[in-house]
Structures are given as C-alpha cells and as structure tokens.
Coordinates of N, CA and C in Angstrom, one line a residue:
M1 N -42.2 68.6 31.5 CA -43.2 67.2 31.7 C -43.4 67.4 33.3
S2 N -44.6 67.2 33.0 CA -45.6 67.6 34.7 C -45.4 66.4 35.8
R3 N -45.6 66.1 36.8 CA -45.2 65.2 37.6 C -45.9 64.2 37.7
F4 N -47.6 64.4 37.4 CA -48.5 63.9 37.6 C -48.4 63.4 35.8
S5 N -48.0 63.2 34.4 CA -48.5 62.9 33.6 C -48.3 61.1 34.1
K6 N -47.1 60.9 34.2 CA -47.2 59.1 33.9 C -48.5 58.6 34.7
A7 N -49.5 59.6 36.1 CA -49.9 58.8 36.2 C -51.8 59.1 35.3
R8 N -52.0 60.1 35.0 CA -52.7 60.4 33.7 C -52.8 59.0 32.7
R9 N -51.3 59.0 31.9 CA -50.7 58.1 31.5 C -51.2 56.6 31.5
D10 N -51.1 56.4 32.8 CA -51.3 55.2 33.4 C -53.1 54.5 33.3
A11 N -53.2 56.0 33.9 CA -54.4 55.8 33.5 C -55.8 55.9 32.8
R12 N -55.2 56.4 31.9 CA -55.4 56.2 30.2 C -55.6 54.9 29.2
R13 N -54.4 54.2 29.2 CA -54.3 53.3 29.0 C -55.4 51.9 30.2
K14 N -55.3 52.0 31.2 CA -56.3 51.7 32.2 C -58.0 51.7 31.8
A15 N -57.9 52.7 30.7 CA -59.2 53.1 30.0 C -59.5 52.6 28.9
E16 N -58.9 52.6 28.4 CA -59.2 51.9 26.2 C -59.1 50.4 27.0
P17 N -59.5 49.8 25.8 CA -60.4 48.8 26.1 C -59.1 48.0 25.3
A18 N -59.3 46.7 25.6 CA -57.8 46.0 25.3 C -58.2 45.1 23.7
R19 N -56.9 45.8 23.1 CA -56.7 45.3 21.7 C -56.7 44.2 21.2
P20 N -57.6 43.5 20.6 CA -58.1 41.9 20.4 C -56.7 41.2 19.5
I21 N -55.7 40.1 19.8 CA -55.1 40.4 18.2 C -55.6 39.3 17.4
R22 N -55.0 40.4 16.0 CA -55.7 40.0 15.5 C -54.9 39.0 13.8
R23 N -55.2 38.2 13.9 CA -54.4 37.0 13.5 C -54.5 37.3 11.7
L24 N -53.6 36.9 10.9 CA -53.8 37.5 9.5 C -53.8 35.9 8.7
G25 N -54.3 35.6 7.5 CA -55.2 35.2 6.9 C -56.2 34.7 7.1
D26 N -56.8 34.1 6.7 CA -58.4 33.3 7.3 C -58.7 32.6 8.7
P27 N -59.7 32.6 8.9 CA -60.0 31.7 9.8 C -59.6 30.7 10.2
L28 N -59.8 29.7 11.3 CA -60.0 28.5 11.5 C -61.3 27.8 10.3
R29 N -61.0 26.5 9.8 CA -62.4 26.2 9.3 C -62.0 25.0 9.7
L30 N -62.8 24.4 11.3 CA -63.0 23.2 11.7 C -63.2 22.2 10.9
Q31 N -62.7 21.4 10.7 CA -62.8 20.0 9.7 C -63.3 18.4 10.3
A32 N -62.6 17.8 11.6 CA -63.4 16.7 11.8 C -62.4 17.1 13.5
R33 N -62.9 16.2 13.9 CA -63.4 16.8 15.7 C -63.3 14.6 15.9
L34 N -62.4 14.7 16.6 CA -62.4 13.2 17.7 C -62.3 13.7 19.3
A35 N -63.3 13.0 19.1 CA -64.3 13.2 21.0 C -64.4 12.2 21.3
E36 N -64.2 12.1 23.1 CA -65.0 11.0 23.5 C -66.1 10.9 23.6
P37 N -66.7 9.7 24.2 CA -68.0 9.7 24.3 C -68.8 11.2 25.5
G38 N -68.1 11.3 26.4 CA -68.4 12.3 26.9 C -69.0 13.8 26.3
G39 N -68.4 13.6 24.6 CA -68.3 15.2 24.3 C -66.9 15.4 24.4
E40 N -65.9 15.3 25.0 CA -65.0 16.4 25.3 C -63.9 16.0 24.1
T41 N -63.1 17.5 23.4 CA -62.2 16.6 22.3 C -61.3 16.7 22.6
I42 N -60.8 15.8 21.6 CA -59.7 15.1 21.7 C -58.3 15.9 20.9
A43 N -58.7 16.5 19.6 CA -58.0 16.1 18.7 C -58.9 16.4 17.9
A44 N -58.3 17.9 16.7 CA -58.7 17.9 15.6 C -58.5 18.7 14.4
A45 N -59.1 18.4 13.1 CA -58.4 19.3 11.9 C -58.9 20.1 12.0
A46 N -58.6 20.7 11.2 CA -58.5 22.2 10.5 C -58.0 22.9 9.4
L47 N -59.0 24.1 8.2 CA -59.1 24.0 7.4 C -58.2 25.3 7.5
R48 N -56.7 26.2 7.0 CA -56.9 27.3 7.5 C -56.2 27.8 6.0
D49 N -56.4 28.8 4.8 CA -55.5 29.0 4.0 C -55.0 28.1 2.8
G50 N -55.9 27.0 3.1 CA -55.3 26.1 2.1 C -54.4 25.1 2.7
E51 N -54.6 24.6 3.8 CA -53.5 24.4 4.9 C -54.0 23.7 5.6
W52 N -54.2 22.4 6.1 CA -54.5 21.4 6.7 C -54.0 21.7 7.6
L53 N -54.4 21.6 9.0 CA -54.6 21.5 10.9 C -54.5 20.9 12.1
L54 N -54.1 20.5 12.1 CA -54.2 19.2 13.5 C -53.5 19.9 14.8
L55 N -55.1 20.0 15.6 CA -55.2 20.7 16.4 C -54.9 19.6 17.7
L56 N -54.1 19.7 18.7 CA -54.2 19.1 20.0 C -54.4 20.5 21.1
D57 N -55.2 19.9 22.2 CA -55.1 20.9 23.4 C -55.0 23.0 22.8
G58 N -55.9 22.8 21.1 CA -56.3 24.4 21.2 C -55.5 24.9 20.3
R59 N -54.0 24.0 20.4 CA -52.5 24.6 19.2 C -52.5 23.5 18.3
T60 N -51.8 23.9 17.6 CA -51.4 23.4 16.6 C -50.5 23.0 16.3
A61 N -50.7 20.9 16.1 CA -50.2 20.5 16.3 C -48.8 20.1 15.2
A62 N -49.6 20.2 13.9 CA -48.6 19.7 12.8 C -49.2 20.5 12.0
R63 N -48.9 20.9 10.4 CA -49.5 21.3 9.4 C -48.9 20.6 7.6
T64 N -49.6 20.3 7.4 CA -49.3 19.7 6.0 C -50.9 20.2 5.2
D65 N -50.4 19.7 3.1 CA -50.5 20.1 2.6 C -52.3 18.9 2.4
S66 N -52.2 17.7 2.9 CA -52.2 16.7 2.7 C -53.9 16.2 3.6
A67 N -54.5 16.2 3.3 CA -55.8 16.1 4.0 C -55.7 14.3 4.3
A68 N -55.1 13.6 3.4 CA -55.5 12.4 4.0 C -54.6 12.1 5.1
M69 N -53.3 12.7 5.1 CA -51.9 12.6 6.2 C -52.8 12.8 7.5
V70 N -53.6 14.5 7.5 CA -54.3 14.4 8.7 C -55.8 14.1 9.2
L71 N -56.2 12.8 8.3 CA -56.8 11.9 8.9 C -56.3 10.6 9.3
A72 N -55.2 10.4 8.7 CA -54.5 9.4 9.0 C -53.7 10.2 11.0
M73 N -53.4 11.5 11.2 CA -52.8 12.0 12.2 C -54.3 11.3 13.3
L74 N -55.2 12.0 13.1 CA -56.1 11.8 13.8 C -56.6 10.1 13.8
R75 N -56.8 9.2 13.2 CA -56.4 7.4 13.6 C -55.0 7.8 14.5
H76 N -54.2 7.7 14.1 CA -53.6 7.2 15.0 C -53.4 7.7 15.9
I77 N -53.9 9.2 17.0 CA -54.1 9.7 18.0 C -54.8 8.7 18.5
A78 N -56.2 7.9 17.8 CA -57.2 7.4 18.2 C -56.7 6.4 18.7
R79 N -56.2 5.3 18.1 CA -55.2 4.6 18.3 C -54.7 4.4 19.9
R80 N -53.6 5.9 19.9 CA -53.0 5.6 21.2 C -53.8 6.3 22.0
H81 N -54.9 6.5 22.1 CA -55.3 7.0 23.1 C -56.1 6.0 23.8
P82 N -55.6 6.1 25.9 CA -56.2 5.5 26.6 C -57.6 4.7 26.6
A83 N -58.6 5.6 26.1 CA -60.5 4.7 25.4 C -59.7 4.6 24.7
G84 N -59.1 4.0 23.8 CA -59.2 2.5 22.7 C -59.3 3.7 21.6
E85 N -60.1 3.1 20.4 CA -60.1 3.7 19.0 C -61.6 3.0 19.0
A86 N -62.3 2.5 20.0 CA -63.8 2.1 19.6 C -64.6 3.3 20.5
G87 N -63.6 3.6 21.5 CA -64.3 4.3 22.5 C -64.4 5.8 22.1
L88 N -63.6 6.4 21.1 CA -63.3 7.7 20.8 C -64.6 7.7 19.4
Q89 N -65.0 8.9 19.3 CA -65.9 9.3 17.7 C -65.1 10.2 16.9
L90 N -64.7 10.0 15.5 CA -64.0 10.9 14.7 C -65.1 11.3 13.8
R91 N -65.4 12.4 14.0 CA -66.4 12.8 12.7 C -66.1 14.2 11.7
C92 N -65.6 13.8 10.4 CA -65.6 14.7 9.6 C -66.1 15.3 8.2
S93 N -65.8 15.8 8.0 CA -66.9 17.0 7.2 C -66.6 16.6 5.7
P94 N -67.6 16.8 5.1 CA -67.4 16.0 3.3 C -66.7 16.8 2.6
Q95 N -66.4 18.0 2.6 CA -65.3 18.6 2.5 C -63.6 17.6 2.0
L96 N -63.1 17.6 4.1 CA -62.3 16.4 4.5 C -62.0 15.6 3.7
R97 N -63.5 14.7 3.8 CA -63.1 13.2 3.2 C -63.5 13.3 1.9
A98 N -63.7 14.4 1.1 CA -63.8 13.7 -0.4 C -62.0 14.4 -0.8
A99 N -61.4 15.5 -0.5 CA -60.3 15.4 -0.6 C -59.1 14.5 -0.3
A100 N -59.4 13.6 0.8 CA -58.5 12.5 1.1 C -59.2 11.4 0.4
A101 N -60.4 11.5 -0.3 CA -60.5 10.2 -1.2 C -60.0 10.7 -2.6
D102 N -59.4 11.6 -3.2 CA -59.2 12.7 -4.2 C -57.7 12.5 -4.1
E103 N -57.1 12.5 -3.0 CA -55.4 11.5 -2.8 C -55.2 10.5 -2.8
A104 N -56.1 9.3 -2.3 CA -56.4 8.2 -2.5 C -56.0 8.0 -3.9
A105 N -57.3 8.3 -4.6 CA -57.9 7.8 -5.5 C -56.3 8.6 -7.1
A106 N -55.5 9.6 -6.5 CA -54.1 9.8 -7.1 C -53.1 8.8 -7.4
H107 N -53.4 7.9 -6.1 CA -52.1 6.9 -5.9 C -52.4 5.1 -6.4
A108 N -54.0 5.6 -6.9 CA -54.9 4.3 -7.2 C -55.0 3.1 -6.2
R109 N -55.9 3.9 -4.7 CA -56.3 3.4 -3.8 C -57.6 3.9 -3.6
T110 N -58.4 2.9 -2.9 CA -59.4 3.9 -2.3 C -58.5 4.3 -0.6
L111 N -59.6 5.0 0.1 CA -59.2 5.9 1.3 C -58.9 5.1 2.5
T112 N -59.5 4.3 3.1 CA -59.1 3.1 3.6 C -57.3 2.7 3.3
E113 N -57.5 2.1 2.3 CA -55.9 1.6 1.5 C -54.4 2.5 2.0
H114 N -55.2 4.1 1.5 CA -54.1 5.2 1.3 C -54.3 5.3 2.7
L115 N -54.8 5.4 3.9 CA -54.5 5.7 5.5 C -53.9 4.6 6.0
D116 N -54.4 3.0 5.4 CA -53.6 2.4 5.8 C -51.7 2.3 5.5
A117 N -52.0 2.6 4.1 CA -50.3 2.8 3.4 C -49.5 3.9 4.1
L118 N -50.4 5.2 4.9 CA -49.6 6.5 5.2 C -49.4 6.0 7.0
E119 N -50.0 5.1 7.6 CA -49.9 4.6 9.2 C -48.5 4.1 9.0
A120 N -48.5 2.8 7.7 CA -47.5 1.9 7.7 C -46.2 2.5 7.5
E121 N -46.3 3.0 6.6 CA -45.2 4.4 6.2 C -44.4 5.1 7.2
R122 N -45.7 5.6 8.4 CA -45.2 6.4 9.4 C -44.4 5.1 10.6
Q123 N -45.0 4.2 10.2 CA -44.6 2.9 11.0 C -42.7 2.7 11.0
T124 N -42.7 2.6 9.8 CA -41.1 2.5 9.4 C -40.6 3.5 9.3
R125 N -40.9 4.9 9.1 CA -39.9 5.9 9.5 C -40.3 6.2 11.5
H126 N -40.6 5.8 12.1 CA -40.4 6.1 13.2 C -40.7 5.0 14.2
V127 N -39.8 5.4 15.7 CA -39.7 4.0 15.9 C -40.9 4.4 17.3
T128 N -42.0 4.0 17.3 CA -42.8 3.1 18.7 C -42.4 3.9 20.3
V129 N -42.8 4.5 21.2 CA -42.2 4.4 22.5 C -43.8 3.7 22.3
S130 N -43.2 3.3 23.6 CA -44.1 2.3 24.5 C -44.4 3.4 25.9

C-alpha cells in the first residue's frame, strides 16, 4: 500500500457527487394542507402506498388506513392550534374527501357526523392535557 493511497482515496470521495437517499415505495402525494393565513403550513396529510400519513414539521407523525381518521387528526390539530380553528385554512383533495365520505357512508353517517364521532372516541380514549 502506498503512503499516498489514503490521500488519493479521500480526494476521490470528495470529488464524487453525493448519493441521494433513495426511498422505497411510491412518492408522497400531498392530499390535505392545514395552513395559517400567512400561508405557513401547520400540518399536512399525504398518501403513500395506500396508507394515509399525517405530517407535522415535515415528518410523519402518524399512519392510518383511514382517510376519515387523517381528516379527524387535522381537525384536532386545528382546534389545538393557538390561532384557533377559524384562523386556519384546511384544503383537501377530492380524493381524500371522497375516501373519507365513503368510510362515513359505510357507518351510515355523513362525513361531518363521522368526524365528530371519531373526535368523541378520541376524547374517551385520551385524557386532554391543558
């Protein structure tokens, strides 16, 4: 081994372009966005490989198979936000709304009734921290 091999190897590694992180599965498809009036995103919902993801601060906070559940989580975040529910804007894709409405119909409820039922269920399962 030459006494310059480490220097050459380090120079070669430095000259090579960085390899991007390759994610497995489909790319994220953003389906909903909860934003402040100024446009800053508070939370989002995305679909990847048939699974709904709740995104907070650019990271996956929760995963679910239920479109209605991800909408219920976004509504809960809006209620807990200091700006209040009225100060935030929730935009959903037609695909998310349709999937959530189908789930609600399977339970013989409207979408609003189903989301309220999911929130009531959450309240009975978890103690609210103030």
